[in-house]
Coordinates of C-alpha atoms in Angstrom, one line a residue:
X1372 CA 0.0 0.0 0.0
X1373 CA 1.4 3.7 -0.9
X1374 CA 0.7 5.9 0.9
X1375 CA 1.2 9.9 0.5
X1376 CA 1.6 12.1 3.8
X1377 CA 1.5 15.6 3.2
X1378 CA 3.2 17.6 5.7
X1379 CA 5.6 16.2 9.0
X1380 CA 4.4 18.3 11.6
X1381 CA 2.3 16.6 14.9
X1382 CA -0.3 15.4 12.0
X1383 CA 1.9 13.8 10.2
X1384 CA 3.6 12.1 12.7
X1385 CA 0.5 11.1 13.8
X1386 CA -0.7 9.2 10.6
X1387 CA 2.8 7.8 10.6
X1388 CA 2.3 6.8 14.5
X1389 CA -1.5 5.1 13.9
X1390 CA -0.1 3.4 10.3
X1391 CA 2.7 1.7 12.3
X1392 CA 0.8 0.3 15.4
X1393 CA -2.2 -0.4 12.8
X1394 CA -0.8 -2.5 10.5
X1395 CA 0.2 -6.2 11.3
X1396 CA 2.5 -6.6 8.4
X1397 CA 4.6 -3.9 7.8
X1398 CA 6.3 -4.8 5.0
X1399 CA 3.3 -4.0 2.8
X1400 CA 3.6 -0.2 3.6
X1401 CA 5.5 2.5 1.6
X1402 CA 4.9 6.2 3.1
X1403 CA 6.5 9.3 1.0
X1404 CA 6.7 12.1 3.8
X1405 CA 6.7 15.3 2.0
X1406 CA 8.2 18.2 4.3
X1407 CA 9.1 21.6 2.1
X1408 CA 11.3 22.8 5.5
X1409 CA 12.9 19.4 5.3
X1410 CA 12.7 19.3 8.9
X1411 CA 10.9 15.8 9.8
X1412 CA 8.7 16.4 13.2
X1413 CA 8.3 19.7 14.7
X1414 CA 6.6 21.5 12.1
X1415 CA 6.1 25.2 12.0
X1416 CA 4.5 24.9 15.6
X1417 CA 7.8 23.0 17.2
X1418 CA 10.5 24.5 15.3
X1419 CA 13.5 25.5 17.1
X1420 CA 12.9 29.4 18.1
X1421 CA 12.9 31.5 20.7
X1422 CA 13.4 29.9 24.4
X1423 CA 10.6 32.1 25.3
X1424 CA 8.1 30.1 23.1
X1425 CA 6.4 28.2 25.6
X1426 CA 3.3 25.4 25.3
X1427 CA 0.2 26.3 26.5
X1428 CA -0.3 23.3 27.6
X1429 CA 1.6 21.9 31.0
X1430 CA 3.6 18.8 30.8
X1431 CA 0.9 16.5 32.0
X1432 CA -1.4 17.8 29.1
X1433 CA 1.3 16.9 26.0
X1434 CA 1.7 13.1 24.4
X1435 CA 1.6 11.6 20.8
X1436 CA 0.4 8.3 21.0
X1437 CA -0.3 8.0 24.9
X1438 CA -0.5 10.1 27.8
X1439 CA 2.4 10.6 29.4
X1440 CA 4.8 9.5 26.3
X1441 CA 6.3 12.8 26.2
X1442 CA 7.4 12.9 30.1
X1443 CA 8.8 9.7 29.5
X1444 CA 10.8 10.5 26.5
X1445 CA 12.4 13.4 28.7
X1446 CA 13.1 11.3 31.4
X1447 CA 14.5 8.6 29.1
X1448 CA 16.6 11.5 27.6
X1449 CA 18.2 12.7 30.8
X1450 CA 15.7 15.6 31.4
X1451 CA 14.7 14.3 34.6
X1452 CA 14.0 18.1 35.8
X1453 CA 11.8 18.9 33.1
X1454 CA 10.3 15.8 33.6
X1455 CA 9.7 16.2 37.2
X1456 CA 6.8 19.0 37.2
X1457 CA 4.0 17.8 35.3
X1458 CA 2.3 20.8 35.4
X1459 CA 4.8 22.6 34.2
X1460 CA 5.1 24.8 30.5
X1461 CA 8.2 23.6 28.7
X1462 CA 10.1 25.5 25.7
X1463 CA 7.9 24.6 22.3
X1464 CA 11.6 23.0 20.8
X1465 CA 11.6 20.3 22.8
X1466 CA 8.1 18.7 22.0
X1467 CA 9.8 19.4 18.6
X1468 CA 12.8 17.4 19.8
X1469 CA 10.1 14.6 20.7
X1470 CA 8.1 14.3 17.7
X1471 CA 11.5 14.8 15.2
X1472 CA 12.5 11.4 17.6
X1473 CA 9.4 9.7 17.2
X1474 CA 9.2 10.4 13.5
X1475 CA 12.7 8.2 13.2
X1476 CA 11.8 5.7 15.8
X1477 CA 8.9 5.2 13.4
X1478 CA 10.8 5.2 10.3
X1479 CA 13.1 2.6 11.6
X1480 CA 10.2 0.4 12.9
X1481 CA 8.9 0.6 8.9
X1482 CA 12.5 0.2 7.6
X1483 CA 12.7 -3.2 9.9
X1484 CA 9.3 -4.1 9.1
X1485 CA 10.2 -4.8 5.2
X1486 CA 8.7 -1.6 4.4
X1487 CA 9.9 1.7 2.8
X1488 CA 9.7 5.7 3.9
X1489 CA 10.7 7.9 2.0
X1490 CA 11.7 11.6 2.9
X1491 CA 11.0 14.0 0.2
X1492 CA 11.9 18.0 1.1
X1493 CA 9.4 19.4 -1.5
X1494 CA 5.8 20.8 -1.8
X1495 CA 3.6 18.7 -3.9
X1496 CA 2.2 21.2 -6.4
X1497 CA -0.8 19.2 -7.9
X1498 CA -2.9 16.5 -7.5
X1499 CA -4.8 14.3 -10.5
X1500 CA -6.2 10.7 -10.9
X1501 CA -3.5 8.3 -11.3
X1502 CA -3.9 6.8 -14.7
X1503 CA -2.8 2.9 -13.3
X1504 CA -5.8 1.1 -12.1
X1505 CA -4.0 0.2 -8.8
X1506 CA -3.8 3.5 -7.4
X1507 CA -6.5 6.5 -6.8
X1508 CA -4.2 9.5 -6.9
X1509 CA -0.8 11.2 -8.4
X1510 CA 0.7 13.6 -7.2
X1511 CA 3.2 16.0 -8.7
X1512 CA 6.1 18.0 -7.2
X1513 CA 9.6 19.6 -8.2
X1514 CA 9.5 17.9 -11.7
X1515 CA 8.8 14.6 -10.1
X1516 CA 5.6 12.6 -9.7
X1517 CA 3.9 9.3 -8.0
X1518 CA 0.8 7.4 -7.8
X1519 CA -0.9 6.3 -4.2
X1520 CA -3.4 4.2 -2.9
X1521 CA -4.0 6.7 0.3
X1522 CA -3.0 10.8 0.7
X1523 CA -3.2 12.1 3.8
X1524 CA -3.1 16.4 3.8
X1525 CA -1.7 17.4 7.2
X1526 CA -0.6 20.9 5.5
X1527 CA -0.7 22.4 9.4
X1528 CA -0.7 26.0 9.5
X1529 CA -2.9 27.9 6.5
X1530 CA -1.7 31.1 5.6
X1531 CA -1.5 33.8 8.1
X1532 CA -4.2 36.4 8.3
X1533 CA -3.7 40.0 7.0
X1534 CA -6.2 41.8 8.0
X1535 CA -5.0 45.3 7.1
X1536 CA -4.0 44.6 3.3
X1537 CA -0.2 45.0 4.4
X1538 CA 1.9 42.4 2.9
X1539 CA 4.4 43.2 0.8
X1540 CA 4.8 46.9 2.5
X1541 CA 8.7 47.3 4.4
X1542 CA 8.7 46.3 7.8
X1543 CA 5.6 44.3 7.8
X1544 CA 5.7 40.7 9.2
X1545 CA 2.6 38.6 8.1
X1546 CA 4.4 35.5 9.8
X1547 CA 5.7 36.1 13.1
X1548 CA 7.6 32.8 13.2
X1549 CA 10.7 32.1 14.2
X1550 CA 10.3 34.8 16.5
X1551 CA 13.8 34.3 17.2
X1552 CA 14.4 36.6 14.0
X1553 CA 12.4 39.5 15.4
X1554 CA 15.1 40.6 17.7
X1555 CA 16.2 42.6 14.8
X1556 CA 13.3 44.9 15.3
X1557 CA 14.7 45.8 19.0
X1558 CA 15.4 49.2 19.3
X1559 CA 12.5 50.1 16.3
X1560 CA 8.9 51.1 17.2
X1561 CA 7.0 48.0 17.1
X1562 CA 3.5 47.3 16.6
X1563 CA 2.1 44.1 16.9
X1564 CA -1.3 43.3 15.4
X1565 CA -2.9 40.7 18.4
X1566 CA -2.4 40.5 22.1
X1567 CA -3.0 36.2 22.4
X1568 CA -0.5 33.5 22.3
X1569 CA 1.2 34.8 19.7
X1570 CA 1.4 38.2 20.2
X1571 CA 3.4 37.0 23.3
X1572 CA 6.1 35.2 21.8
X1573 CA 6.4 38.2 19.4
X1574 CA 6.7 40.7 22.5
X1575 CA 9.2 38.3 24.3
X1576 CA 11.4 37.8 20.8
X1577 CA 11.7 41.4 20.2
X1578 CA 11.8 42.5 23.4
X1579 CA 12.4 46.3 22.8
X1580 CA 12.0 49.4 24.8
X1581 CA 9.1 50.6 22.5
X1582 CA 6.1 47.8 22.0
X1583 CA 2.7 48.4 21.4
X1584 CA 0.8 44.9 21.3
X1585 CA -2.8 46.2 20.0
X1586 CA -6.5 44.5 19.4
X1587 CA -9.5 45.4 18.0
X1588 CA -11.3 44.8 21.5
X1589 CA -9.8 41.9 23.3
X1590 CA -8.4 41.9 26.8
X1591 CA -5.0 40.2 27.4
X1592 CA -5.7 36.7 27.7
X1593 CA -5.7 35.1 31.6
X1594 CA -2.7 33.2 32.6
X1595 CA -2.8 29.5 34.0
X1596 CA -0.7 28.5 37.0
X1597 CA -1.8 24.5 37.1
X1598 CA -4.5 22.5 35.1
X1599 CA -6.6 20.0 37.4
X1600 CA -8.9 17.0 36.9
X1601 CA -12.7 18.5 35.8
X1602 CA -15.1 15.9 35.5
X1603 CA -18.2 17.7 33.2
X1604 CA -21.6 16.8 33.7
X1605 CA -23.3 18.8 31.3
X1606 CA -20.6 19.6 28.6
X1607 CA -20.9 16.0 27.7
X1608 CA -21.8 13.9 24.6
X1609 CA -25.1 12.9 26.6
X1610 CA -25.8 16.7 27.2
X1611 CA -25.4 16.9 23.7
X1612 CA -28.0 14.1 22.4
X1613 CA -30.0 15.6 25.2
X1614 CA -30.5 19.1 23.9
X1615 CA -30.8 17.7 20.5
X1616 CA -33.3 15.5 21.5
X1617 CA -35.3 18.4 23.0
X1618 CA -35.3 20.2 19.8
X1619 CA -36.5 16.9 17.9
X1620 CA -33.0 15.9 16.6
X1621 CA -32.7 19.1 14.6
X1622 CA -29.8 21.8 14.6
X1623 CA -29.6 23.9 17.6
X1624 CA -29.2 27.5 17.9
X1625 CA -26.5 29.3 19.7
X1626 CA -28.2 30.5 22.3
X1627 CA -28.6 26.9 23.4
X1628 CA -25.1 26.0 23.5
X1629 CA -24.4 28.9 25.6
X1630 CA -26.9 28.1 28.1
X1631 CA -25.0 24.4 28.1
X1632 CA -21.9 25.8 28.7
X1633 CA -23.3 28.4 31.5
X1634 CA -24.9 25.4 33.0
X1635 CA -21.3 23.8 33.5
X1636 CA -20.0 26.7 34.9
X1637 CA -22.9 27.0 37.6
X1638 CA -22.1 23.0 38.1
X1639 CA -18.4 23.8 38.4
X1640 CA -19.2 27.0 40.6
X1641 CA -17.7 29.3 38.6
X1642 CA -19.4 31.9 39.6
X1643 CA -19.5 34.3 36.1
X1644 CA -21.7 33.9 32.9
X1645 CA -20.3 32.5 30.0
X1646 CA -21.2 35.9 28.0
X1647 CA -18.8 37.8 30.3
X1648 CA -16.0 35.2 30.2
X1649 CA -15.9 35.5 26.4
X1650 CA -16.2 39.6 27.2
X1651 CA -12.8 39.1 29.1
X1652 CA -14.3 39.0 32.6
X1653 CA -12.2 37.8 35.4
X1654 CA -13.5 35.0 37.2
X1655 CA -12.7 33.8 41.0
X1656 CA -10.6 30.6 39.4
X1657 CA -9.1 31.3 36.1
X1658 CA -7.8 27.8 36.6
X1659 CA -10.6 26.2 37.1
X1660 CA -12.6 28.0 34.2
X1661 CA -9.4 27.3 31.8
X1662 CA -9.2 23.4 33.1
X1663 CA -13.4 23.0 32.5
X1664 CA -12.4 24.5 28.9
X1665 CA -9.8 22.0 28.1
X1666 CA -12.3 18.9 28.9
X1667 CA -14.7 20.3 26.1
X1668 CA -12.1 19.8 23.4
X1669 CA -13.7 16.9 22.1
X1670 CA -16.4 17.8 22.4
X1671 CA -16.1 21.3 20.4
X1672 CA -16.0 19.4 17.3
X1673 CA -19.3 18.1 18.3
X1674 CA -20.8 20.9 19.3
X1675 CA -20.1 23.3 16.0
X1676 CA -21.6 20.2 14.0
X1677 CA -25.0 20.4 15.7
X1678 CA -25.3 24.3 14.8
X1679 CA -27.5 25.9 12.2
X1680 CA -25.4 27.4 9.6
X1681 CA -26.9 30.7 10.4
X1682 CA -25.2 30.1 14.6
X1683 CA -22.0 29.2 13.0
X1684 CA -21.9 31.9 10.8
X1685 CA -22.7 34.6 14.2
X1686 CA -20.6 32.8 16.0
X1687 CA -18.0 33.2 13.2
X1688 CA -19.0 37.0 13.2
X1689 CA -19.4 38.3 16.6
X1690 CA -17.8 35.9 19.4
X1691 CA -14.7 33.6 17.3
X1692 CA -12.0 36.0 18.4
X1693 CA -13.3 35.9 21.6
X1694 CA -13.6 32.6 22.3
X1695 CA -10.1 32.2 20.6
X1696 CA -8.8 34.4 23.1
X1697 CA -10.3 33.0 26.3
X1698 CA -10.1 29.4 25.3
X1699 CA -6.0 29.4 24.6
X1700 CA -4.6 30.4 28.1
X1701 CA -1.2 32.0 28.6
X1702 CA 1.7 30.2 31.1
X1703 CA 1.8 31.8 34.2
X1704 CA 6.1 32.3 33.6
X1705 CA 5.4 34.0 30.0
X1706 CA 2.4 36.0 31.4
X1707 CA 4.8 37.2 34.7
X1708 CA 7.0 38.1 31.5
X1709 CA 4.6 40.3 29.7
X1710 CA 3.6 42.1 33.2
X1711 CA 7.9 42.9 33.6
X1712 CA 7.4 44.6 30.1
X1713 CA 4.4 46.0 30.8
X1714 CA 5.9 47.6 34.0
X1715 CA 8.8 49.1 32.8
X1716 CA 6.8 50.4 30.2
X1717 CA 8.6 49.0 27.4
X1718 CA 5.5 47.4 26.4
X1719 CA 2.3 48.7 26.0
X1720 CA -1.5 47.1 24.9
X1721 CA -4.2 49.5 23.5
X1722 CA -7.6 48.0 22.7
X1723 CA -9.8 49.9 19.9
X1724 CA -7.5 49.1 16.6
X1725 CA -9.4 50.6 13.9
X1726 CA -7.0 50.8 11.0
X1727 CA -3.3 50.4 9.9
X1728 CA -1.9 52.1 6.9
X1729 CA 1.6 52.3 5.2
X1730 CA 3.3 56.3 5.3
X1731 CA 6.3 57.3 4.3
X1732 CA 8.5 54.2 5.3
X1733 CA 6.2 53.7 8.9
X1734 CA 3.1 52.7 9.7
X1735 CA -0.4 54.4 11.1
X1736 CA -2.3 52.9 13.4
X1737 CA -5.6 54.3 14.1
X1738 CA -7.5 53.9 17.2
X1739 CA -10.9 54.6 18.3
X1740 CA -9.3 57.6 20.1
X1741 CA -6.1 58.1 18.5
X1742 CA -3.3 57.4 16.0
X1743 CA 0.3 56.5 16.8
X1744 CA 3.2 55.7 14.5
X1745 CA 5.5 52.5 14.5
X1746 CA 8.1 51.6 12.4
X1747 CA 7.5 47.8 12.0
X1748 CA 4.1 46.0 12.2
X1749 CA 4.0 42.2 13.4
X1750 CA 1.1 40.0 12.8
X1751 CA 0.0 38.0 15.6
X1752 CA -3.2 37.8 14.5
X1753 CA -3.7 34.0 13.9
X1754 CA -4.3 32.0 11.0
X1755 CA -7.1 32.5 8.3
X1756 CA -9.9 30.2 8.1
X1757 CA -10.3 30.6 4.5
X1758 CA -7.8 29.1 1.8
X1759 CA -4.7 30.2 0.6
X1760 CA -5.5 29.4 -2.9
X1761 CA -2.5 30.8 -3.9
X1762 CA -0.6 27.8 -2.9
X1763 CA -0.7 25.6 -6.2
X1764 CA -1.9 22.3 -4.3
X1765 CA -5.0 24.3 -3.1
X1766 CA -5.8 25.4 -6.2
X1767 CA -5.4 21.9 -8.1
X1768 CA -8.0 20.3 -5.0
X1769 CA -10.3 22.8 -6.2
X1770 CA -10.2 22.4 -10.2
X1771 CA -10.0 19.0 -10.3
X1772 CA -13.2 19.1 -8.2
X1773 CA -11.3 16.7 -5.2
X1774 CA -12.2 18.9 -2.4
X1775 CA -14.9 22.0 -2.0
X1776 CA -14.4 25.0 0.0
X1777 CA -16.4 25.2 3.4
X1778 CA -18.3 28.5 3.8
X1779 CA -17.1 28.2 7.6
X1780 CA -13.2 27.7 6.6
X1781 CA -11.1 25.1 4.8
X1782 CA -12.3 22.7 2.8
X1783 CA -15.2 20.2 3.5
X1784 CA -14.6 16.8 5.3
X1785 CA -16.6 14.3 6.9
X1786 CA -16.7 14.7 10.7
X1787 CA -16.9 10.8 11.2
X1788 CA -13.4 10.0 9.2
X1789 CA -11.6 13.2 8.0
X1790 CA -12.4 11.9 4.1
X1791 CA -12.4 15.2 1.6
X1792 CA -15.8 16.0 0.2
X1793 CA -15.9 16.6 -3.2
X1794 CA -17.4 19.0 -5.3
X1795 CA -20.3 16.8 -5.9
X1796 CA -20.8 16.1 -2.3
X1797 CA -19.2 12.5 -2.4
X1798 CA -16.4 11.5 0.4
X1799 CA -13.1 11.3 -1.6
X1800 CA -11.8 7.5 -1.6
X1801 CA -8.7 7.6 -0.3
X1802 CA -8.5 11.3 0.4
X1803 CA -8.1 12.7 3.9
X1804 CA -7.3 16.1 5.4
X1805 CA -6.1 16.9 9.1
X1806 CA -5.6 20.0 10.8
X1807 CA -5.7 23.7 9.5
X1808 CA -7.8 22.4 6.6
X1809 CA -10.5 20.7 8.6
X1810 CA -11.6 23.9 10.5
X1811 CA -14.9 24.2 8.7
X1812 CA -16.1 20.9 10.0
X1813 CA -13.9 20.2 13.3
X1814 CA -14.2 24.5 14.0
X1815 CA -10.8 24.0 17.4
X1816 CA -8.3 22.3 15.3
X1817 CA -5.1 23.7 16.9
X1818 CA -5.0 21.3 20.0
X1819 CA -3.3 18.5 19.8
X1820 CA -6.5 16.4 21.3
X1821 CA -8.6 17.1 18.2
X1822 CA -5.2 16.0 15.7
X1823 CA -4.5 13.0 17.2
X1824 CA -8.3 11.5 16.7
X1825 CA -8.3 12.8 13.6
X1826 CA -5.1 10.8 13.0
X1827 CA -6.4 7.7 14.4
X1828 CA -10.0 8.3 12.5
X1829 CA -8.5 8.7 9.5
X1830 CA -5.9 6.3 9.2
X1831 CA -8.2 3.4 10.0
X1832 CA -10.5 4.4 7.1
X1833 CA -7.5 4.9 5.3
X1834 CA -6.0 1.5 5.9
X1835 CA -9.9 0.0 4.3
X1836 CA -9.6 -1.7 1.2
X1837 CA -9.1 0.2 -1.9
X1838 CA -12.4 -1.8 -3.3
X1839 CA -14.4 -0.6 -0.5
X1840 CA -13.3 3.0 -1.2
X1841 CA -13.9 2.5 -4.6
X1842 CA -17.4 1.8 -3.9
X1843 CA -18.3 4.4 -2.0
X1844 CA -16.5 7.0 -3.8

């Protein structure tokens, strides 16, 4: 069986990870890995960067295959004292370092196995029908092509947002990655479009004496000091069926889902409505709150499928950046960080961002009650949930009618499997996207919870036999 997988971030590795403890007989398995940065593993997310790139997610919290794989891995490594708080936020890099391992471990065990991987540091630029009647697709990159029996898209990141029309203006950064880079900028006048996740590793890689980190109307986002075991009682699959049920199995409104998320908190006793945690709100235990959040991650996916498309689409429009920035918590070390910068006033946030224009070799930003001046603009803004069509791979998905956009972002799958909808509606034998691309259907897809079942979803359809694809493509 050949088998194509796009992309060698935490998806990729994934596939690789379910293909290997999947299949009995290895020696019937040839993977091409396609990785453009040729680095096999950490992917744009774990790249080696900045030491002040944290996860925002405590030791405990990180794994692959297994909970608790990661701690291990350390330990087994000589990291005992990284090992040894398991609520603790490690540097980014070395779940990198983990996942590059794994990814070799996992070669080797193919390579043993009688079977063949292939690394190949190039994009794949198209996609057609293969033209032998053993295989479903081939794909074509850097002069070079290939039929397979399965492709898997785990493409991670999308292209960045740019919400102000600036790329290709001086001093504009639509990527802020490696932030290691951005310590260039230092003694400039920096802006920084975002004040989440991101817009914190930019602030900690410049770190200059004149930062403005800037939003549209977000608050910073609330630091966590320690995750701790929730169990839900309403945020459940049961409380799902439930409210379905009520409404006679049809979609449900948003409204609906709010008031099932509000009854969890009262549960819980967080003491706040869900309205004015979105709104930026303290509550009495940001811990708590952030620790009931992280339970729903499965559930998320869930949840966004039983919504009218009108819900999704106000949700989209009014309360996305919201949620984004109450749902992805900050490290209590990097947030302590940001309150040092804050303090000496080398680093300022200002709410109300209206505008941002290129002048005379700077940049404008315009407030709701003011303008100031910068010389270089970062975007920490986040990814866009629409397609980079752009990128040749997208584009041949889309004529040859193997994948349809999703009016909610990326391109349509099927919750159930992660198989690519076509343009006539059909699941794509064969074809399966992870990730980024999935956001339309999934909605959270940048937690490593929601990859790793769509890993494990996907490669046991994948690993079906080509006739039965066949015959339901």
């Amino acid at each position: 069986m050949k088998i194509a997988v796009l992309g060698a971030g935490y998806a990729g590795v994934s596939v690789l990870e379910n293909l290997v403890a999947t299949l009995p007989d290895l020696s019937v398995l040839s993977v091409d890995v396609f990785e453009k940065s040729r680095s096999f593993g950490p992917g744009v997310a774990y790249q080696e960067d900045a030491e002040t790139n944290l996860l925002n997610r405590p030791l405990k919290l990180m794994y692959l295959s297994r909970r608790n794989d990661f701690r291990d891995w350390l330990r087994q490594t000589g990291a005992a004292e990284a090992a040894a708080n398991e609520d603790g936020f490690l540097q980014r890099s070395l779940f990198g370092r983990f996942l590059q391992s794994r990814f070799d471990t996992l070669s080797g065990a193919v390579r043993a196995g009688g079977g063949r991987v292939r690394m190949i540091g190039a994009e794949v630029e198209a996609i057609a029908p293969s033209r032998r009647p053993d295989a479903l697709y081939h794909l074509g990159w850097a002069g070079s092509g290939s039929d397979y029996d399965a492709v898997y898209l785990c493409l991670g990141t999308n292209l960045e947002a740019d919400p102000y029309g600036l790329s290709g203006t001086p001093g504009y950064y639509r990527s802020p990655y490696p932030a290691a880079r951005l310590r260039a900028l230092k003694n400039l006048r920096v802006g920084i479009l975002g004040c989440r996740l991101t817009a914190y590793d930019v602030a900690l890689g410049v770190n200059g004496p004149q930062m403005l980190m800037t939003s549209r109307r977000a608050a910073l986002p609330k630091a966590v000091t320690a995750y701790r075991p929730v169990t839900l009682r309403y945020l459940t699959a049961d409380g799902l069926a439930a409210l379905r049920s009520g409404n006679h199995g049809a979609r449900i409104s948003l409204s609906a889902v709010m008031d099932l998320f509000e009854a969890e908190m009262r549960h819980q006793g967080v003491d706040v409505k869900f309205a004015d945690l979105l709104r930026g709100v303290n509550s009495a235990d940001n811990d708590l709150v952030s620790s009931i959040l992280a339970e729903t991650n499965m559930l998320i996916p869930q949840l966004w499928a039983s919504l009218t498309e009108r819900a999704k689409a106000a949700f989209l429009r009014h309360f996305h950046r919201l949620w984004s920035n109450m749902r992805v918590p900050i490290s209590r070390t990097n947030a302590d960080r940001i309150a040092a910068l804050q303090d000496s006033g080398a680093l300022r946030h200002r709410s109300g961002l209206r505008d941002v224009t290129a002048r005379n070799g700077h940049y404008r930003m315009v407030f709701a009650d003011g303008v100031e001046d910068v010389d270089a603009v970062i975007n920490a803004t986040g990814l866009q949930r629409g397609l980079d069509e752009r990128n040749p791979l997208i584009r041949s998905l889309l004529d040859q009618g193997f994948a349809e956009r999703d009016a909610t972002g990326g391109i349509k799958v099927q919750l159930e499997d992660c198989r690519v909808v076509t343009r006539d509606g059909r699941p794509s034998p064969g074809l399966f996207a992870l990730g980024q691309l999935t956001c339309g259907t999934f909605y959270m897809v940048n937690n490593i919870d929601v990859i790793h079942h769509q890993a494990r979803i996907a490669t046991a359809s994948g690993l079906a036999p080509i006739e039965t694809l066949r015959s339901v493509g």
